[in-house]
PDB file of C-alpha atoms in Angstrom:
ATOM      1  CA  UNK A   1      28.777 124.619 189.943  1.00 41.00           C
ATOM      2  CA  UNK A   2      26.668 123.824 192.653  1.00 44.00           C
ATOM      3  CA  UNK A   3      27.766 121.544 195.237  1.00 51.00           C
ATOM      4  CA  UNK A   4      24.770 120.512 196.359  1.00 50.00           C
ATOM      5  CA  UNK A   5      22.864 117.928 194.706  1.00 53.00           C
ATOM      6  CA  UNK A   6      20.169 119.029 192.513  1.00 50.00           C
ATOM      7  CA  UNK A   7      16.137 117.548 191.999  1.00 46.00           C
ATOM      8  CA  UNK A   8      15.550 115.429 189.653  1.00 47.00           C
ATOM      9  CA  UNK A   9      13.353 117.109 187.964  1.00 44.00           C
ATOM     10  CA  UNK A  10      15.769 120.142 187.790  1.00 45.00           C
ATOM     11  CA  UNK A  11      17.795 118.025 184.862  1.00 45.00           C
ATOM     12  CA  UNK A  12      16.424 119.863 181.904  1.00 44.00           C
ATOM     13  CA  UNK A  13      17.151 123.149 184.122  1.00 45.00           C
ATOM     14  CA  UNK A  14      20.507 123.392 184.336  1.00 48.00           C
ATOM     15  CA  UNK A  15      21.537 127.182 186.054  1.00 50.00           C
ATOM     16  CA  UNK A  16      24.806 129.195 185.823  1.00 50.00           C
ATOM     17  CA  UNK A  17      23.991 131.517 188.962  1.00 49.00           C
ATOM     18  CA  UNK A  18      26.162 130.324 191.713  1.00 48.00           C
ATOM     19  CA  UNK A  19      23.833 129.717 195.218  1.00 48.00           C
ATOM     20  CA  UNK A  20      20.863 128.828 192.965  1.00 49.00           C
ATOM     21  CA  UNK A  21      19.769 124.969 192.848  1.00 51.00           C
ATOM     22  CA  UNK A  22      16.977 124.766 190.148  1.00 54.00           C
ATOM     23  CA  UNK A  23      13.623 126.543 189.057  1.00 52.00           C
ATOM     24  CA  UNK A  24      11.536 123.753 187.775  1.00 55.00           C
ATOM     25  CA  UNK A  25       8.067 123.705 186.343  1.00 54.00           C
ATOM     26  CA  UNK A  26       5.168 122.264 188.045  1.00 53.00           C
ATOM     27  CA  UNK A  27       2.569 120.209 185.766  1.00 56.00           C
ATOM     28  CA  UNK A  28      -1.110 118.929 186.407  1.00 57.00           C
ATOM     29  CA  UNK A  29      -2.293 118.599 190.005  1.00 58.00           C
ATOM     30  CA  UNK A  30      -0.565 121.356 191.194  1.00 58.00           C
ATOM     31  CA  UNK A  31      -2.376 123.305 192.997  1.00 64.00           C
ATOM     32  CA  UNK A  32      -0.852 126.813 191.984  1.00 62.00           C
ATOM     33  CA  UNK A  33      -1.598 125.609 188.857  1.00 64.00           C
ATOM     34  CA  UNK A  34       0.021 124.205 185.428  1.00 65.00           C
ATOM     35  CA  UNK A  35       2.985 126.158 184.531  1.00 69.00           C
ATOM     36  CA  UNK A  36       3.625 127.459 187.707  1.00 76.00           C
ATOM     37  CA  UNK A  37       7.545 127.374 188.842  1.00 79.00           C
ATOM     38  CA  UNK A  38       8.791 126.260 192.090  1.00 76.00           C
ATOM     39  CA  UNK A  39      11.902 127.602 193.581  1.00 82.00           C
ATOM     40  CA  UNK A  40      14.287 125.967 196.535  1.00 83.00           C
ATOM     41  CA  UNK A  41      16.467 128.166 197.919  1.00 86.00           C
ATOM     42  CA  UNK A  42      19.111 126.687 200.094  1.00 84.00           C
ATOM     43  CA  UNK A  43      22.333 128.033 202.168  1.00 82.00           C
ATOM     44  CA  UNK A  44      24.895 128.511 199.670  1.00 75.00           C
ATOM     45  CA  UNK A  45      27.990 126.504 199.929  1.00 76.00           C
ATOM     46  CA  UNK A  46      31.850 127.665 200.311  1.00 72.00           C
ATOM     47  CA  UNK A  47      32.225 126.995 196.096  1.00 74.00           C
ATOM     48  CA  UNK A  48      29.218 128.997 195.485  1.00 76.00           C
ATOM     49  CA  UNK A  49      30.388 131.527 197.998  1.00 79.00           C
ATOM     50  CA  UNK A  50      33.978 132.162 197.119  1.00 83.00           C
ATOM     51  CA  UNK A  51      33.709 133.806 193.563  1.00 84.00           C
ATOM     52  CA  UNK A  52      30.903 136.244 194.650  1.00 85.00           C
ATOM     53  CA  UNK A  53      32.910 137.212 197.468  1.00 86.00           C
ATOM     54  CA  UNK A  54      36.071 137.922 195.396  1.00 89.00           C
ATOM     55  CA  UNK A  55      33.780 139.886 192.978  1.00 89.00           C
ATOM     56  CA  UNK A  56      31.965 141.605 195.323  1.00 88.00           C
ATOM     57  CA  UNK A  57      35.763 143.049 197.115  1.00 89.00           C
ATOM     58  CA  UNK A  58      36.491 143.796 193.525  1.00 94.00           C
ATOM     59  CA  UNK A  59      39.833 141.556 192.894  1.00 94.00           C
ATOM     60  CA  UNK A  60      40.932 141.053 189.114  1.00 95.00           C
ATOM     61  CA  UNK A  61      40.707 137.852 187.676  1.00 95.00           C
ATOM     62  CA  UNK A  62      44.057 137.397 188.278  1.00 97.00           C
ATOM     63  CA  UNK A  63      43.872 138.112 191.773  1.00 97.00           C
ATOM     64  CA  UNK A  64      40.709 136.052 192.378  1.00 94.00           C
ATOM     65  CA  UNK A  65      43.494 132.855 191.317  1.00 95.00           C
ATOM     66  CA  UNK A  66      46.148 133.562 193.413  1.00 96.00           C
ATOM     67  CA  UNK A  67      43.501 134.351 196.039  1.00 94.00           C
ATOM     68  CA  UNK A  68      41.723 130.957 195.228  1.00 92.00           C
ATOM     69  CA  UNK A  69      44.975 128.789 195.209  1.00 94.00           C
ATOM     70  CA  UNK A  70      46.832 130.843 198.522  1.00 94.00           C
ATOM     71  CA  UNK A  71      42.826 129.917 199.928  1.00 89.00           C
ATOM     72  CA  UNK A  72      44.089 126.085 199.144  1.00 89.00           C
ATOM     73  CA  UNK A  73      47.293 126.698 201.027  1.00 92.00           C
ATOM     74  CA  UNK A  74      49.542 126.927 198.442  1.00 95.00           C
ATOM     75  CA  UNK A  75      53.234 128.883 199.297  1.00 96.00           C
ATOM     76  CA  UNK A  76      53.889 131.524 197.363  1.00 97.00           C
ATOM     77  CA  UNK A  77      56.754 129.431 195.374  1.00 97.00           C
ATOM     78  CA  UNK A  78      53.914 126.666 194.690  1.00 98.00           C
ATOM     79  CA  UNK A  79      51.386 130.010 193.141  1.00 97.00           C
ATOM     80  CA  UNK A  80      54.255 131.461 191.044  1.00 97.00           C
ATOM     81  CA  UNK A  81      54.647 127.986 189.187  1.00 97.00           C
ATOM     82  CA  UNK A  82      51.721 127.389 188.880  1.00 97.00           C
ATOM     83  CA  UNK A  83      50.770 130.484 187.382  1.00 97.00           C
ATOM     84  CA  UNK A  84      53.762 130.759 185.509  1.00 97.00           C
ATOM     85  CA  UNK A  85      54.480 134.409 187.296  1.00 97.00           C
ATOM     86  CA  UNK A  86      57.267 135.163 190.001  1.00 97.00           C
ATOM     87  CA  UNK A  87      57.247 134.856 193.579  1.00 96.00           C
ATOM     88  CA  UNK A  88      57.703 138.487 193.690  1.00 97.00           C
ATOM     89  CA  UNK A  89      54.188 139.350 191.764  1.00 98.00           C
ATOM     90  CA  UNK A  90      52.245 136.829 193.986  1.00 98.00           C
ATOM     91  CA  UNK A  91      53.743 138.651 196.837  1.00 97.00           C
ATOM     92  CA  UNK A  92      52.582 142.173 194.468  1.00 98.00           C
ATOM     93  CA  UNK A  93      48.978 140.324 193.991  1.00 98.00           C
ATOM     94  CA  UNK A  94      48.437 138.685 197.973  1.00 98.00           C
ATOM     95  CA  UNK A  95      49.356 142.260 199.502  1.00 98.00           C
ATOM     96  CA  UNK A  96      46.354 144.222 196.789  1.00 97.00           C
ATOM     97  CA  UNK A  97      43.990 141.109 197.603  1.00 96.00           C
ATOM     98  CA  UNK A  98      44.640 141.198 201.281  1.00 97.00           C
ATOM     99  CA  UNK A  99      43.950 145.039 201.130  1.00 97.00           C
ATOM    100  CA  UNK A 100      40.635 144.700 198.988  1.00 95.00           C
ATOM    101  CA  UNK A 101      39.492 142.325 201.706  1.00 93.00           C
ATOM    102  CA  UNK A 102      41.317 143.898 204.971  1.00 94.00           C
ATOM    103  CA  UNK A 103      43.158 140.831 205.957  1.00 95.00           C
ATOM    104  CA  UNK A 104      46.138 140.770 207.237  1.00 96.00           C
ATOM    105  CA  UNK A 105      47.025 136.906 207.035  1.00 95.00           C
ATOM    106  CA  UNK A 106      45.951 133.629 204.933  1.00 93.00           C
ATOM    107  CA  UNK A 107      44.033 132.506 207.505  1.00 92.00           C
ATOM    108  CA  UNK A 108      41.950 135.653 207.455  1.00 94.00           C
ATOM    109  CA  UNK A 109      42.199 135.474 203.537  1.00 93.00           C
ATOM    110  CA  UNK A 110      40.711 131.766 203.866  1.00 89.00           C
ATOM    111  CA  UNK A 111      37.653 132.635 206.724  1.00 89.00           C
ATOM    112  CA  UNK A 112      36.844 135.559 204.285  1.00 87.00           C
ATOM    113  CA  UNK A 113      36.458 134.163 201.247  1.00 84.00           C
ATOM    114  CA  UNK A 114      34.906 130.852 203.252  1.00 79.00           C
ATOM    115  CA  UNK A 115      32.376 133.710 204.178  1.00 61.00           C
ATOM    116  CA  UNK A 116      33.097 133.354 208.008  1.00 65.00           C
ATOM    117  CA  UNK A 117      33.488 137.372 208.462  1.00 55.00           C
TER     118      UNK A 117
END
């Protein structure tokens, strides 16, 4: 989900690519013509951002959560109930997710994924 807002006219257009707003048909008057689509492409937000970037650095789902909720500043006792896992396989997941992304720290982990680096 986008978290910027959209056109109105982008409505009826509703997109599932994260960083993309709308793609919306123009109609009479315009002068590229009828039919023609416009684009807007705008800077990409941190939500947009933050599951390419764990895709991109190859995490498993799994590890894109626990890299999602340590992002939110959750300790590793808060991830392990919350995901219903131990402390000691967060620990197991944040040291594979900060290797994938070469950080050493949660900040780091957070400016990364925030797309800062």
């Amino acid at each position: 989900m986008s978290c910027h807002p959209r056109h109105p006219s982008c409505a009826s257009a509703p997109t599932t690519e994260p960083g993309f707003s709308c793609a919306a048909r123009l109609s009479g008057g315009s002068a590229l013509g009828d039919g023609a689509i416009a684009v807007t492409i705008e800077p990409a937000c941190q939500a947009d951002l933050r599951p390419l970037l764990m895709r991109a650095h190859k995490l498993s789902a799994r590890e894109r959560e626990v890299a999602a909720l340590a992002a939110k500043g959750l300790t590793n006792v808060e991830l392990a109930s919350a995901l219903f896992i131990t402390r000691h396989t967060v620990a197991d997941h944040l040291k594979a997710i900060y290797d994938k992304l070469g950080v050493n720290s949660r900040g780091e982990l957070t400016s990364v994924l925030g797309g800062f680096r």
